[in-house]
Coordinates of C-alpha atoms and ligand atoms in Angstrom, one line a residue:
M1 CA -16.4 41.3 -1.9
L2 CA -14.4 38.6 -3.8
S3 CA -12.8 37.4 -0.6
K4 CA -16.2 37.1 1.0
I5 CA -17.4 34.9 -1.8
A6 CA -14.2 32.8 -1.6
F7 CA -14.8 32.5 2.2
F8 CA -18.4 31.2 1.7
L9 CA -17.3 28.8 -1.0
H10 CA -14.7 27.5 1.3
L11 CA -17.3 26.8 4.0
Q12 CA -19.5 24.9 1.5
Q13 CA -16.8 22.9 -0.3
M14 CA -14.0 20.9 1.0
K15 CA -10.7 20.8 -1.0
L16 CA -8.4 17.9 -0.7
V17 CA -4.9 17.5 -2.1
T18 CA -4.2 13.8 -2.4
I19 CA -0.7 12.5 -2.9
I20 CA 0.0 9.3 -4.8
G21 CA 3.3 8.1 -6.1
A22 CA 4.0 4.4 -5.6
R23 CA 1.8 1.6 -6.9
P24 CA -0.1 0.8 -3.6
Q25 CA -1.0 4.4 -3.1
I26 CA -2.7 4.5 -6.4
I27 CA -4.8 1.6 -5.3
K28 CA -5.6 3.1 -1.9
A29 CA -6.5 6.4 -3.5
A30 CA -9.1 4.7 -5.7
A31 CA -11.3 3.9 -2.7
L32 CA -11.3 7.5 -1.4
S33 CA -11.8 9.0 -4.9
R34 CA -14.8 6.7 -5.3
A35 CA -16.2 7.9 -1.9
V36 CA -15.6 11.5 -3.0
R37 CA -17.7 11.0 -6.1
N38 CA -20.6 9.6 -4.1
F39 CA -20.3 12.0 -1.1
S40 CA -23.3 14.1 0.0
H41 CA -21.2 17.3 0.3
P42 CA -19.2 19.0 -2.4
V43 CA -15.5 17.9 -2.4
R44 CA -12.8 19.0 -4.8
E45 CA -10.0 16.5 -4.9
V46 CA -6.7 17.6 -6.5
I47 CA -4.5 14.6 -7.2
V48 CA -0.8 14.9 -7.2
H49 CA 1.3 12.1 -8.6
T50 CA 4.9 12.4 -7.5
G51 CA 6.2 10.1 -10.3
Q52 CA 7.9 7.8 -7.8
H53 CA 6.6 4.9 -9.9
Y54 CA 6.7 5.8 -13.6
D55 CA 6.7 2.6 -15.6
P56 CA 3.3 2.3 -17.3
N57 CA 2.7 -1.1 -15.6
M58 CA 3.6 0.3 -12.2
S59 CA 1.4 3.4 -12.5
D60 CA -0.8 4.3 -15.5
I61 CA -2.5 0.9 -15.7
F62 CA -3.7 1.2 -12.1
I63 CA -5.0 4.8 -12.7
Q64 CA -7.0 3.5 -15.7
E65 CA -8.2 0.3 -14.2
L66 CA -9.3 1.7 -10.9
G67 CA -11.1 4.7 -12.4
I68 CA -9.0 7.3 -10.6
P69 CA -9.2 10.8 -12.2
V70 CA -6.1 11.7 -14.2
P71 CA -3.7 13.4 -11.7
D72 CA -3.9 17.2 -11.8
Y73 CA -0.1 17.4 -11.3
N74 CA 2.7 15.0 -12.0
L75 CA 6.1 15.9 -10.5
N76 CA 7.9 13.2 -12.5
V77 CA 10.6 12.7 -9.9
G78 CA 11.4 9.2 -10.9
S79 CA 13.9 7.0 -9.1
G80 CA 16.9 8.1 -7.1
S81 CA 18.5 7.8 -3.7
H82 CA 16.1 8.4 -0.7
G83 CA 17.5 11.9 -0.2
K84 CA 17.3 13.0 -3.8
Q85 CA 13.9 11.5 -4.4
T86 CA 12.3 12.8 -1.2
A87 CA 13.8 16.3 -1.7
A88 CA 12.5 16.6 -5.2
M89 CA 9.0 15.6 -4.1
L90 CA 9.1 17.9 -1.1
S91 CA 9.9 21.0 -3.0
G92 CA 7.3 20.2 -5.7
I93 CA 4.6 19.4 -3.3
E94 CA 5.2 22.6 -1.3
E95 CA 4.7 24.7 -4.4
I96 CA 1.5 23.0 -5.2
L97 CA 0.2 23.4 -1.7
F98 CA 0.9 27.2 -1.8
T99 CA -1.2 27.3 -5.0
E100 CA -4.0 25.0 -4.0
K101 CA -4.5 25.9 -0.3
P102 CA -6.4 22.7 0.5
D103 CA -8.4 22.0 3.6
W104 CA -6.6 18.7 4.0
L105 CA -3.5 17.1 2.5
V106 CA -4.2 13.4 2.3
V107 CA -1.3 11.0 2.3
Y108 CA -1.3 7.2 2.2
G109 CA 0.9 4.5 3.6
D110 CA 4.7 4.8 4.2
T111 CA 6.6 5.5 1.0
N112 CA 9.0 8.3 0.3
S113 CA 6.0 10.1 -1.4
T114 CA 4.1 10.0 1.9
L115 CA 7.0 11.3 3.9
A116 CA 7.8 14.2 1.5
A117 CA 4.2 15.3 1.5
A118 CA 3.9 15.1 5.2
I119 CA 6.9 17.3 5.7
A120 CA 5.9 19.7 3.0
G121 CA 2.4 20.1 4.4
S122 CA 3.1 20.3 8.1
K123 CA 5.9 22.9 7.7
I124 CA 3.5 25.3 6.0
H125 CA 0.6 24.5 8.3
V126 CA -1.5 22.6 5.8
P127 CA -3.2 19.9 8.0
V128 CA -2.2 16.4 7.1
A129 CA -4.5 13.4 7.1
H130 CA -2.5 10.2 7.3
I131 CA -4.3 7.1 6.0
E132 CA -2.8 3.9 7.2
A133 CA -1.4 5.4 10.4
G134 CA 0.0 3.6 13.4
L135 CA 1.5 0.6 11.6
R136 CA 4.9 -0.4 13.0
S137 CA 7.3 -3.1 12.1
Y138 CA 9.7 -1.9 14.9
N139 CA 12.5 -2.3 12.4
K140 CA 14.0 1.1 11.6
Q141 CA 16.3 -0.6 8.9
M142 CA 13.2 -0.4 6.7
P143 CA 12.9 3.0 5.1
E144 CA 9.1 2.6 5.4
E145 CA 9.3 2.5 9.2
I146 CA 11.0 5.9 9.3
N147 CA 8.5 7.3 6.9
R148 CA 5.5 6.0 8.9
I149 CA 6.8 7.3 12.3
L150 CA 7.7 10.7 11.0
C151 CA 4.5 11.1 9.0
D152 CA 2.3 10.1 12.0
H153 CA 3.9 12.6 14.3
V154 CA 3.2 15.6 12.0
S155 CA -0.3 14.6 11.1
T156 CA -3.6 16.2 12.4
L157 CA -5.9 13.3 11.6
L158 CA -4.6 9.7 11.8
F159 CA -6.6 6.9 10.4
S160 CA -5.5 3.4 11.4
P161 CA -6.7 0.4 9.4
T162 CA -6.3 -2.1 12.3
L163 CA -6.7 -2.2 16.0
A164 CA -3.0 -3.0 16.5
G165 CA -2.1 0.2 14.6
F166 CA -4.5 2.2 16.7
E167 CA -2.9 0.7 19.9
N168 CA 0.6 1.5 18.6
L169 CA -0.4 5.2 18.3
K170 CA -1.6 5.2 21.9
K171 CA 1.7 3.6 23.0
E172 CA 3.5 6.5 21.3
G173 CA 1.6 9.1 23.3
F174 CA -1.3 9.9 21.0
K175 CA -4.5 10.4 23.0
I176 CA -8.1 9.9 22.1
N177 CA -8.6 13.7 22.0
D178 CA -11.7 15.7 21.5
A179 CA -12.1 18.1 18.6
P180 CA -11.2 20.7 17.5
F181 CA -8.2 18.8 16.2
S182 CA -4.9 20.6 15.3
F183 CA -1.2 19.8 14.9
D184 CA -0.9 19.8 18.7
N185 CA -4.2 18.0 19.3
P186 CA -4.3 15.4 16.7
G187 CA -7.3 13.1 16.2
I188 CA -6.8 9.3 16.0
F189 CA -9.3 6.8 14.5
H190 CA -9.5 3.1 13.9
C191 CA -11.4 2.9 10.6
G192 CA -10.6 -0.2 8.6
D193 CA -8.6 -0.6 5.5
L194 CA -9.1 1.1 2.2
M195 CA -7.4 -1.8 0.4
Y196 CA -10.0 -4.1 1.8
D197 CA -12.7 -1.7 0.5
N198 CA -11.2 -2.0 -2.9
S199 CA -10.8 -5.7 -2.9
L200 CA -14.5 -6.2 -2.0
Y201 CA -15.6 -3.6 -4.6
F202 CA -13.5 -5.0 -7.4
A203 CA -13.4 -8.8 -6.5
E204 CA -16.4 -9.6 -8.7
Q205 CA -15.4 -7.6 -11.7
A206 CA -11.7 -8.7 -11.7
A207 CA -12.2 -12.0 -13.5
S208 CA -14.3 -10.5 -16.3
H209 CA -11.8 -7.6 -16.8
S210 CA -8.7 -9.7 -17.1
D211 CA -7.7 -12.6 -19.3
I212 CA -4.9 -13.7 -17.0
S213 CA -6.8 -16.8 -15.9
E214 CA -6.9 -18.2 -19.5
K215 CA -3.4 -16.9 -20.4
L216 CA -1.8 -18.7 -17.4
Q217 CA -4.3 -21.5 -17.1
L218 CA -4.9 -20.7 -13.5
T219 CA -7.7 -23.0 -12.8
T220 CA -6.3 -26.1 -14.4
S221 CA -3.0 -26.3 -12.4
K222 CA -2.2 -25.3 -8.9
Y223 CA 0.3 -22.6 -8.1
I224 CA 2.1 -20.5 -5.6
L225 CA 1.8 -16.7 -6.1
A226 CA 5.0 -15.0 -5.2
T227 CA 6.2 -11.4 -5.1
I228 CA 9.6 -10.1 -4.1
H229 CA 10.5 -6.4 -4.3
R230 CA 11.9 -5.1 -1.0
N231 CA 15.4 -3.8 -1.2
N232 CA 16.8 -6.0 1.5
N233 CA 15.7 -9.1 -0.5
T234 CA 16.5 -7.8 -4.0
D235 CA 19.8 -6.0 -3.4
D236 CA 21.5 -8.8 -1.4
P237 CA 22.7 -11.6 -3.8
Q238 CA 22.7 -14.2 -1.1
R239 CA 19.1 -13.6 -0.1
L240 CA 17.8 -13.2 -3.6
N241 CA 19.4 -16.5 -4.7
A242 CA 18.1 -18.3 -1.6
L243 CA 14.6 -17.0 -2.1
L244 CA 14.3 -18.0 -5.8
E245 CA 15.9 -21.4 -5.2
T246 CA 13.5 -22.1 -2.3
L247 CA 10.5 -21.1 -4.4
S248 CA 11.7 -23.4 -7.2
D249 CA 12.2 -26.3 -4.7
L250 CA 8.8 -25.8 -3.2
A251 CA 7.2 -25.9 -6.6
V252 CA 9.0 -29.1 -7.7
Q253 CA 8.5 -30.9 -4.4
N254 CA 4.8 -30.1 -4.2
N255 CA 4.0 -30.4 -7.9
L256 CA 2.9 -26.8 -8.1
R257 CA 3.9 -23.9 -10.3
V258 CA 5.3 -20.6 -9.1
I259 CA 3.9 -17.4 -10.6
L260 CA 6.1 -14.4 -10.0
P261 CA 5.0 -11.0 -11.2
L262 CA 8.2 -9.1 -11.3
H263 CA 8.9 -5.6 -9.9
P264 CA 11.4 -3.7 -12.2
R265 CA 13.9 -3.5 -9.3
T266 CA 13.8 -7.3 -8.8
R267 CA 14.2 -7.9 -12.6
K268 CA 17.4 -5.7 -12.6
M269 CA 18.8 -7.4 -9.6
M270 CA 18.1 -10.9 -10.9
D271 CA 20.0 -10.0 -14.1
Q272 CA 23.0 -9.0 -12.0
F273 CA 23.0 -11.4 -9.1
L274 CA 21.5 -14.8 -10.0
S275 CA 24.0 -17.7 -9.8
I276 CA 24.1 -20.1 -12.8
S277 CA 22.6 -22.9 -10.7
V278 CA 19.6 -20.8 -9.7
Q279 CA 19.1 -19.5 -13.2
E280 CA 18.9 -23.1 -14.3
K281 CA 16.5 -24.0 -11.6
I282 CA 14.0 -21.3 -12.5
K283 CA 14.1 -22.1 -16.2
G284 CA 11.7 -25.0 -16.1
N285 CA 7.9 -24.8 -16.8
H286 CA 7.2 -24.8 -13.1
F287 CA 8.5 -21.2 -12.8
V288 CA 6.4 -18.5 -14.6
I289 CA 7.8 -15.0 -14.5
I290 CA 5.5 -12.3 -15.7
D291 CA 5.5 -8.5 -15.9
P292 CA 4.1 -6.6 -12.9
A293 CA 0.4 -7.6 -12.6
S294 CA -2.4 -5.0 -12.9
F295 CA -4.8 -4.7 -10.0
F296 CA -7.4 -6.9 -11.6
E297 CA -4.8 -9.5 -12.6
M298 CA -3.4 -9.6 -9.1
I299 CA -6.9 -10.2 -7.6
V300 CA -7.4 -13.1 -9.9
L301 CA -4.0 -14.5 -9.2
E302 CA -4.6 -14.2 -5.4
Q303 CA -8.1 -15.7 -5.6
N304 CA -6.9 -18.9 -7.3
A305 CA -3.5 -19.4 -5.6
E306 CA -2.8 -22.3 -3.2
M307 CA -0.4 -20.2 -1.2
V308 CA 0.9 -16.6 -1.4
I309 CA 4.6 -16.0 -0.7
T310 CA 5.6 -12.3 -0.5
D311 CA 7.6 -9.5 1.0
S312 CA 4.9 -6.9 0.1
G313 CA 2.7 -5.4 2.8
G314 CA -0.3 -5.1 0.5
V315 CA -0.1 -8.6 -0.9
Q316 CA 0.0 -10.1 2.6
K317 CA -3.3 -8.4 3.4
E318 CA -4.9 -9.3 0.0
A319 CA -4.0 -13.0 0.7
Y320 CA -6.0 -12.7 3.9
Y321 CA -9.0 -11.0 2.3
F322 CA -9.2 -13.9 -0.2
K323 CA -8.6 -16.5 2.6
K324 CA -5.2 -17.7 1.3
P325 CA -2.3 -18.8 3.5
C326 CA 0.7 -16.5 3.3
I327 CA 4.4 -16.8 3.9
I328 CA 6.0 -13.4 4.7
L329 CA 9.6 -13.0 3.3
R330 CA 10.5 -10.4 6.0
P331 CA 11.9 -10.6 9.5
E332 CA 8.7 -9.1 10.9
T333 CA 5.4 -7.7 9.8
E334 CA 3.3 -4.6 10.8
W335 CA 0.1 -6.7 9.9
V336 CA 0.5 -8.7 13.1
E337 CA -3.1 -9.9 13.1
L338 CA -2.4 -12.1 10.1
V339 CA 0.2 -14.0 12.1
E340 CA -1.8 -14.0 15.4
N341 CA -4.7 -15.6 13.6
G342 CA -2.4 -18.4 12.2
C343 CA -2.9 -17.5 8.6
A344 CA 0.5 -16.1 7.8
K345 CA 4.0 -17.0 9.0
V346 CA 7.0 -14.7 9.1
C347 CA 10.0 -16.5 7.6
D348 CA 12.4 -13.8 6.4
A349 CA 14.6 -15.2 3.7
D350 CA 15.3 -18.5 5.5
P351 CA 14.8 -21.6 3.3
I352 CA 14.2 -23.9 6.2
K353 CA 11.6 -21.7 7.9
I354 CA 9.9 -21.1 4.5
K355 CA 9.7 -24.8 3.7
S356 CA 8.4 -25.8 7.1
A357 CA 5.8 -22.9 7.2
F358 CA 4.6 -24.1 3.8
T359 CA 4.0 -27.6 5.0
E360 CA 2.2 -26.4 8.2
L361 CA 0.0 -23.8 6.4
I362 CA -1.1 -26.3 3.7
Q363 CA -2.0 -28.9 6.4
N364 CA -3.8 -26.7 8.9
K365 CA -7.4 -25.8 8.6
L366 CA -7.2 -22.0 8.7
E367 CA -9.9 -19.4 9.7
Y368 CA -9.8 -15.8 8.7
P369 CA -11.7 -13.7 11.2
P370 CA -12.4 -10.1 10.2
V371 CA -9.5 -7.7 10.8
F372 CA -9.8 -4.9 8.2
G373 CA -13.2 -3.4 8.8
D374 CA -16.5 -3.6 6.9
G375 CA -15.5 -2.3 3.4
N376 CA -16.5 1.3 4.3
A377 CA -13.3 2.8 5.5
A378 CA -13.2 5.4 2.7
E379 CA -16.7 6.8 3.6
F380 CA -15.7 6.9 7.3
I381 CA -12.5 8.8 6.5
L382 CA -14.3 11.3 4.2
E383 CA -17.0 12.0 6.9
K384 CA -14.3 12.8 9.4
L385 CA -12.4 15.0 7.0
W386 CA -15.6 16.9 6.3
E387 CA -16.6 17.1 10.0
H388 CA -13.3 18.6 11.0
K389 CA -12.4 20.7 8.0
S390 CA -13.6 24.0 9.5
N391 CA -11.3 23.3 12.4
S392 CA -8.3 22.9 10.2
E393 CA -5.4 25.3 10.9
T394 CA -5.5 28.7 9.2
R395 CA -2.9 28.8 6.5
S396 CA -0.6 31.6 5.6
Ligands
UD1_401 C1 8.3 1.6 -3.0 C2 8.0 1.9 -1.5 C3 7.6 0.6 -0.9 C4 6.4 0.0 -1.6 C5 6.7 -0.1 -3.1 C6 5.5 -0.6 -3.8 C7 9.6 3.6 -0.5 C8 10.8 3.8 0.3 N1 9.3 2.3 -0.8 O1 9.3 0.7 -3.1 O2 7.2 0.8 0.5 O3 6.1 -1.3 -1.0 O4 7.1 1.1 -3.6 O5 5.8 -1.1 -5.1 O6 9.0 4.5 -0.9 N2 11.6 1.2 -10.6 C9 11.4 1.1 -12.0 N3 10.2 1.6 -12.5 C10 9.3 2.2 -11.7 C11 9.5 2.2 -10.3 C12 10.7 1.7 -9.8 O7 12.2 0.6 -12.8 O8 8.2 2.6 -12.1 C13 12.9 0.6 -10.1 C14 14.0 1.6 -10.1 O9 15.2 0.9 -10.3 C15 14.0 2.1 -8.6 C16 13.6 0.8 -7.9 O10 12.7 0.2 -8.8 O11 15.2 2.6 -8.3 C17 13.0 1.1 -6.6 O12 11.9 2.0 -6.7 P1 11.4 2.9 -5.5 O13 10.2 3.7 -5.8 O14 12.6 3.7 -4.9 O15 11.0 1.9 -4.4 P2 10.2 0.5 -4.5 O16 11.0 -0.6 -4.3 O17 9.3 0.5 -5.6

């Protein structure tokens, strides 16, 4: 009798286990959680925080600001080598999946938390829904590229934020299949970007919820917004010194300030690696180093910047949403549309390329045609999860 009730409850309700861990995943999860709260069908979302990011200003502040329910589980894995970190998450997530038996395991992006969850779920036949599927940098030196490829290829539903991502999936052999979807017959969708949903939703509120504009006098003097956190930039003394020196030069030459919200990894590496001359260069008033910015602070910083210079995937996109030119401090980008539309330039850590891109981008009249959907990606994804839940694999 009890199992009959449980069976009917299952038919009426959808249960998601959502994995978050690193800062951008918390941001993406906010859009889906919001859609869950407004959805016309009953959905129970169990949120699992792996603990990959644990500093309050890398994690808690986003959960509070974006109104995400407090995670039901926190694995507290913390930092470590890729192997150690991923293994600890994998075993923790597997245990939770055995307990929770969700209809879908929802994973975001390309971090070690994404990979660990995708392996844990697929091995015990919990269907995986990968949000931000199909993106490729075609550079397997990036841990994220490995994470994306592996995750996509064990997922049952794949949601690509861009057309380029959707085409990449087709190139890798994914077909536009008909339901019922399964591990061996995955469904692929082009749906728009959850981060765009969030930026539209929060853009208006950000200024009134943050005092960063007054604190840093953002409207009275012009500035470059910069972020650097990727390990190939932070852990290589030559690149890190070159990047900071170039930022400082650009600011001085163009009479701008640089505002640099600092990831904890970058802070540690700057303490170890910066040459005396670069330390001197970034001491002036033109160079403003702050703690990692909250989501609202970041929106305000992006909205008012003259230029965004970054090695972050998310910040590149946010620059585009707010119609700001962007210099990408990586050898390539998976957000190819930004470059194709002339609004961003890929410069790696090359001072000459960065400086000439700056001049070109400032002088050109740029246009920002729509790339990331209509702000309703989360609703689309939730509809698809609901529509295909009864087709999800039977779990042992
Ligand atoms: C991770 C993701 C990256 C994403 C980024 C967003 C992977 C492989 N990379 O990179 O794709 O763009 O998150 O921010 O998953 N640290 C702290 N406090 C924290 C978190 C990290 O001090 O709360 C320091 C530690 O020294 C840690 C280092 O930052 O070793 C790197 O953290 P990690 O989570 O391994 O990778 P990220 O660089 O944050």
